[in-house]
């Protein structure tokens, strides 16, 4: 069974930092791109970032670029999201998701499946 | 403001057919495949439709997807009370170099 388990969420002050982790199991982790998606209270899903299977390629949403850093350790089957300079508007449940890219590196045909249960990040003073 | 436009709400009675629209542009829906997700807050989001019309194993055939030009639709036939939740379309955007989601549609089963 493919399983994704996020951790690392919590309460942080504006300007602070948090590091999220996503432990993966049940599939060949290094063969898949992985992504972070968030959902703020009362709002919809928002894509945050993606990293290719080997870590060569990364993309970020404009709202987090320069503040968040995605990384992965394929030896530990774990995806990370380093969140710096946190803002109140970063408050959300953060989900990691496996990104299926059937045509190698052609992101336009990709989809997310499965998703983890999420970890809550609250940014407040 | 989402780059993909969905109606904020939709409704139907049990057994009815409802459709949810998703409007985009040439750089996203017009060039790339559309995926649909179901998300009940507090739960893990679930893939419903991928590559415009494909249904993952385990998703009932009551759910179907379609696409034409820069718009896509999700249809749910034989509406059931368990279908009452939030639905999102998504696509890769070649200009933004990332995935964009619609604003989400809250489906109510009356």
CSV table of C-alpha atoms in Angstrom, one decimal:
chain,number,residue,atom,x,y,z
A,1,UNK,CA,0.0,0.0,0.0
A,2,UNK,CA,1.3,3.4,-1.0
A,3,UNK,CA,1.4,5.6,2.1
A,4,UNK,CA,2.4,9.2,2.7
A,5,UNK,CA,2.7,10.6,6.3
A,6,UNK,CA,3.4,14.2,7.0
A,7,UNK,CA,4.8,15.6,10.2
A,8,UNK,CA,6.4,18.8,11.5
A,9,UNK,CA,3.5,21.1,11.6
A,10,UNK,CA,2.7,23.4,14.6
A,11,UNK,CA,2.4,26.9,15.8
A,12,UNK,CA,5.0,29.4,14.8
A,13,UNK,CA,5.3,33.2,15.0
A,14,UNK,CA,5.4,35.4,11.9
A,15,UNK,CA,9.0,35.5,10.6
A,16,UNK,CA,9.8,32.1,12.0
A,17,UNK,CA,10.7,28.8,10.4
A,18,UNK,CA,9.3,25.3,10.3
A,19,UNK,CA,10.4,22.2,8.5
A,20,UNK,CA,7.8,19.7,7.3
A,21,UNK,CA,8.6,16.1,6.5
A,22,UNK,CA,6.7,13.5,4.4
A,23,UNK,CA,7.6,9.9,4.9
A,24,UNK,CA,6.8,7.7,1.9
A,25,UNK,CA,6.4,3.9,1.7
A,26,UNK,CA,4.9,1.3,-0.6
A,27,UNK,CA,6.5,2.5,-3.8
A,28,UNK,CA,9.9,3.3,-5.4
A,29,UNK,CA,10.3,6.8,-4.0
A,30,UNK,CA,13.1,8.0,-6.2
A,31,UNK,CA,11.1,7.2,-9.4
A,32,UNK,CA,8.4,9.8,-8.6
A,33,UNK,CA,8.2,13.6,-8.5
A,34,UNK,CA,6.8,14.8,-5.2
A,35,UNK,CA,4.8,17.9,-4.4
A,36,UNK,CA,3.4,20.0,-1.5
A,37,UNK,CA,-0.1,21.4,-1.7
A,38,UNK,CA,-1.8,23.4,1.0
A,39,UNK,CA,-5.4,24.4,2.0
A,40,UNK,CA,-5.8,27.5,4.2
A,41,UNK,CA,-8.9,27.8,6.5
A,42,UNK,CA,-12.0,28.6,4.5
A,43,UNK,CA,-10.0,28.5,1.2
A,44,UNK,CA,-9.3,26.1,-1.6
A,45,UNK,CA,-6.4,23.9,-2.5
A,46,UNK,CA,-3.2,25.7,-3.5
A,47,UNK,CA,-0.1,24.1,-5.0
A,48,UNK,CA,3.1,25.0,-3.2
A,49,UNK,CA,6.1,23.2,-4.8
A,50,UNK,CA,7.3,20.2,-6.7
A,51,UNK,CA,10.6,18.3,-7.0
A,52,UNK,CA,11.5,15.7,-9.6
A,53,UNK,CA,12.5,12.2,-8.5
A,54,UNK,CA,16.2,12.8,-8.7
A,55,UNK,CA,16.0,16.3,-7.3
A,56,UNK,CA,17.3,18.0,-10.4
A,57,UNK,CA,14.2,20.1,-11.1
A,58,UNK,CA,12.1,22.2,-8.7
A,59,UNK,CA,9.3,24.6,-9.1
A,60,UNK,CA,7.5,26.9,-6.6
A,61,UNK,CA,4.3,28.9,-6.4
A,62,UNK,CA,4.9,32.6,-6.6
A,63,UNK,CA,3.5,33.0,-3.1
A,64,UNK,CA,6.3,31.0,-1.5
A,65,UNK,CA,9.2,31.4,-3.9
A,66,UNK,CA,12.3,32.7,-2.1
A,67,UNK,CA,10.9,31.7,1.3
A,68,UNK,CA,10.2,27.9,1.1
A,69,UNK,CA,12.7,25.2,-0.1
A,70,UNK,CA,11.7,21.8,-1.2
A,71,UNK,CA,14.1,18.9,-0.8
A,72,UNK,CA,14.2,15.1,-0.6
A,73,UNK,CA,16.4,12.3,0.7
A,74,UNK,CA,15.8,9.3,-1.5
A,75,UNK,CA,17.9,7.1,0.9
A,76,UNK,CA,15.3,7.8,3.6
A,77,UNK,CA,12.2,7.9,1.3
A,78,UNK,CA,11.4,11.4,2.7
A,79,UNK,CA,10.3,14.7,1.3
A,80,UNK,CA,10.9,18.0,3.1
A,81,UNK,CA,9.6,21.5,3.0
A,82,UNK,CA,11.7,24.1,4.7
A,83,UNK,CA,9.5,27.1,5.5
A,84,UNK,CA,11.3,30.4,6.3
A,85,UNK,CA,10.0,34.0,6.8
A,86,UNK,CA,6.6,32.6,7.7
A,87,UNK,CA,3.6,34.8,7.2
A,88,UNK,CA,0.1,34.7,8.8
A,89,UNK,CA,-1.2,33.8,5.3
A,90,UNK,CA,0.9,30.6,5.3
A,91,UNK,CA,-1.5,29.1,7.9
A,92,UNK,CA,-2.9,26.0,6.3
A,93,UNK,CA,-3.0,22.2,6.3
A,94,UNK,CA,0.0,21.1,4.2
A,95,UNK,CA,-0.3,17.9,2.2
A,96,UNK,CA,2.4,16.0,0.4
A,97,UNK,CA,1.4,14.2,-2.8
A,98,UNK,CA,3.0,11.8,-5.2
A,99,UNK,CA,3.1,13.3,-8.6
A,100,UNK,CA,2.6,10.9,-11.5
A,101,UNK,CA,4.4,12.2,-14.6
A,102,UNK,CA,3.8,9.5,-17.3
A,103,UNK,CA,5.8,11.2,-20.0
A,104,UNK,CA,9.2,11.8,-18.6
A,105,UNK,CA,9.5,15.4,-17.3
A,106,UNK,CA,6.4,16.5,-19.3
A,107,UNK,CA,4.6,18.1,-16.4
A,108,UNK,CA,1.6,18.9,-18.5
A,109,UNK,CA,0.3,15.3,-18.3
A,110,UNK,CA,0.9,14.9,-14.5
A,111,UNK,CA,-1.5,14.3,-11.6
A,112,UNK,CA,-1.4,13.9,-7.9
A,113,UNK,CA,-2.0,10.4,-6.4
A,114,UNK,CA,-2.1,9.6,-3.6
A,115,UNK,CA,-2.1,12.3,-1.0
A,116,UNK,CA,-1.1,12.3,2.7
A,117,UNK,CA,-3.5,13.2,5.5
A,118,UNK,CA,-1.8,16.6,6.0
A,119,UNK,CA,-0.1,18.5,8.8
A,120,UNK,CA,-1.4,21.8,10.2
A,121,UNK,CA,0.8,24.9,10.2
A,122,UNK,CA,-0.4,27.9,12.2
A,123,UNK,CA,1.4,31.2,11.9
A,124,UNK,CA,0.3,33.6,14.6
A,125,UNK,CA,1.7,35.9,17.2
B,1,UNK,CA,-7.9,34.6,-7.3
B,2,UNK,CA,-7.6,31.2,-9.0
B,3,UNK,CA,-6.4,31.0,-12.6
B,4,UNK,CA,-9.0,28.2,-13.2
B,5,UNK,CA,-12.6,29.3,-12.7
B,6,UNK,CA,-15.2,27.0,-11.0
B,7,UNK,CA,-18.6,27.8,-9.7
B,8,UNK,CA,-18.4,28.1,-5.9
B,9,UNK,CA,-21.4,25.9,-5.4
B,10,UNK,CA,-23.5,23.3,-7.0
B,11,UNK,CA,-26.5,21.2,-5.9
B,12,UNK,CA,-28.7,18.3,-6.8
B,13,UNK,CA,-31.1,15.8,-5.4
B,14,UNK,CA,-30.3,12.1,-4.9
B,15,UNK,CA,-30.2,10.3,-8.3
B,16,UNK,CA,-29.8,13.5,-10.3
B,17,UNK,CA,-26.9,14.4,-12.6
B,18,UNK,CA,-24.8,17.4,-11.9
B,19,UNK,CA,-22.0,19.0,-13.8
B,20,UNK,CA,-19.2,21.2,-12.5
B,21,UNK,CA,-17.4,23.5,-15.0
B,22,UNK,CA,-13.7,24.6,-15.0
B,23,UNK,CA,-12.6,27.4,-17.2
B,24,UNK,CA,-9.0,28.2,-18.0
B,25,UNK,CA,-6.8,29.4,-20.8
B,26,UNK,CA,-4.4,28.3,-23.5
B,27,UNK,CA,-1.4,28.0,-21.2
B,28,UNK,CA,-3.1,25.5,-18.9
B,29,UNK,CA,-6.3,23.6,-19.9
B,30,UNK,CA,-5.7,24.5,-23.6
B,31,UNK,CA,-2.3,22.8,-23.6
B,32,UNK,CA,-2.3,20.3,-20.8
B,33,UNK,CA,-4.5,17.6,-19.2
B,34,UNK,CA,-7.1,18.4,-16.5
B,35,UNK,CA,-7.4,16.5,-13.3
B,36,UNK,CA,-10.2,16.5,-10.8
B,37,UNK,CA,-9.9,16.0,-7.0
B,38,UNK,CA,-12.5,15.4,-4.3
B,39,UNK,CA,-11.6,16.9,-0.9
B,40,UNK,CA,-13.5,16.6,2.4
B,41,UNK,CA,-11.7,18.9,4.8
B,42,UNK,CA,-9.8,17.0,7.4
B,43,UNK,CA,-9.3,14.1,5.0
B,44,UNK,CA,-6.7,13.4,2.3
B,45,UNK,CA,-7.7,14.8,-1.1
B,46,UNK,CA,-8.6,12.0,-3.6
B,47,UNK,CA,-8.0,11.8,-7.3
B,48,UNK,CA,-11.2,11.4,-9.2
B,49,UNK,CA,-10.3,12.0,-12.9
B,50,UNK,CA,-6.9,12.3,-14.6
B,51,UNK,CA,-5.8,13.1,-18.1
B,52,UNK,CA,-9.2,14.8,-18.8
B,53,UNK,CA,-11.3,11.7,-18.9
B,54,UNK,CA,-9.5,8.8,-17.2
B,55,UNK,CA,-10.9,7.3,-14.0
B,56,UNK,CA,-8.6,5.7,-11.5
B,57,UNK,CA,-9.5,2.2,-10.3
B,58,UNK,CA,-11.9,2.3,-7.4
B,59,UNK,CA,-13.7,5.5,-8.6
B,60,UNK,CA,-17.3,4.7,-9.5
B,61,UNK,CA,-18.3,5.2,-13.2
B,62,UNK,CA,-20.8,7.7,-12.0
B,63,UNK,CA,-18.0,10.2,-12.2
B,64,UNK,CA,-16.9,11.3,-15.7
B,65,UNK,CA,-14.7,14.1,-17.1
B,66,UNK,CA,-14.7,15.9,-20.4
B,67,UNK,CA,-12.7,18.8,-22.0
B,68,UNK,CA,-13.1,21.1,-24.9
B,69,UNK,CA,-10.6,23.8,-25.8
B,70,UNK,CA,-9.9,25.8,-22.6
B,71,UNK,CA,-12.7,24.4,-20.5
B,72,UNK,CA,-13.4,21.1,-18.7
B,73,UNK,CA,-16.3,19.6,-16.8
B,74,UNK,CA,-16.9,17.0,-14.2
B,75,UNK,CA,-20.2,15.1,-14.3
B,76,UNK,CA,-21.6,13.2,-11.4
B,77,UNK,CA,-24.6,11.0,-12.3
B,78,UNK,CA,-26.8,9.1,-9.8
B,79,UNK,CA,-26.0,11.6,-7.1
B,80,UNK,CA,-25.6,10.2,-3.6
B,81,UNK,CA,-25.5,11.8,-0.2
B,82,UNK,CA,-21.8,10.7,0.1
B,83,UNK,CA,-20.9,12.9,-2.9
B,84,UNK,CA,-21.5,16.0,-0.8
B,85,UNK,CA,-18.1,17.6,-0.5
B,86,UNK,CA,-15.6,19.9,-2.3
B,87,UNK,CA,-14.4,19.4,-5.9
B,88,UNK,CA,-11.4,20.9,-7.5
B,89,UNK,CA,-10.0,21.0,-11.1
B,90,UNK,CA,-6.3,21.3,-11.7
B,91,UNK,CA,-3.9,21.6,-14.5
B,92,UNK,CA,-0.2,22.4,-15.2
B,93,UNK,CA,0.3,26.0,-16.4
B,94,UNK,CA,3.1,26.4,-18.9
B,95,UNK,CA,3.5,30.2,-18.2
B,96,UNK,CA,3.5,29.9,-14.4
B,97,UNK,CA,5.5,26.7,-14.4
B,98,UNK,CA,3.4,25.1,-11.8
B,99,UNK,CA,0.1,23.4,-11.0
B,100,UNK,CA,-3.0,25.6,-10.7
B,101,UNK,CA,-6.2,24.6,-9.0
B,102,UNK,CA,-9.7,26.0,-9.5
B,103,UNK,CA,-11.2,27.8,-6.6
B,104,UNK,CA,-13.3,24.7,-5.7
B,105,UNK,CA,-17.0,23.8,-5.9
B,106,UNK,CA,-18.9,22.8,-2.9
B,107,UNK,CA,-21.5,20.2,-3.9
B,108,UNK,CA,-24.7,20.0,-1.8
B,109,UNK,CA,-27.0,17.0,-2.1
B,110,UNK,CA,-30.5,18.3,-1.2
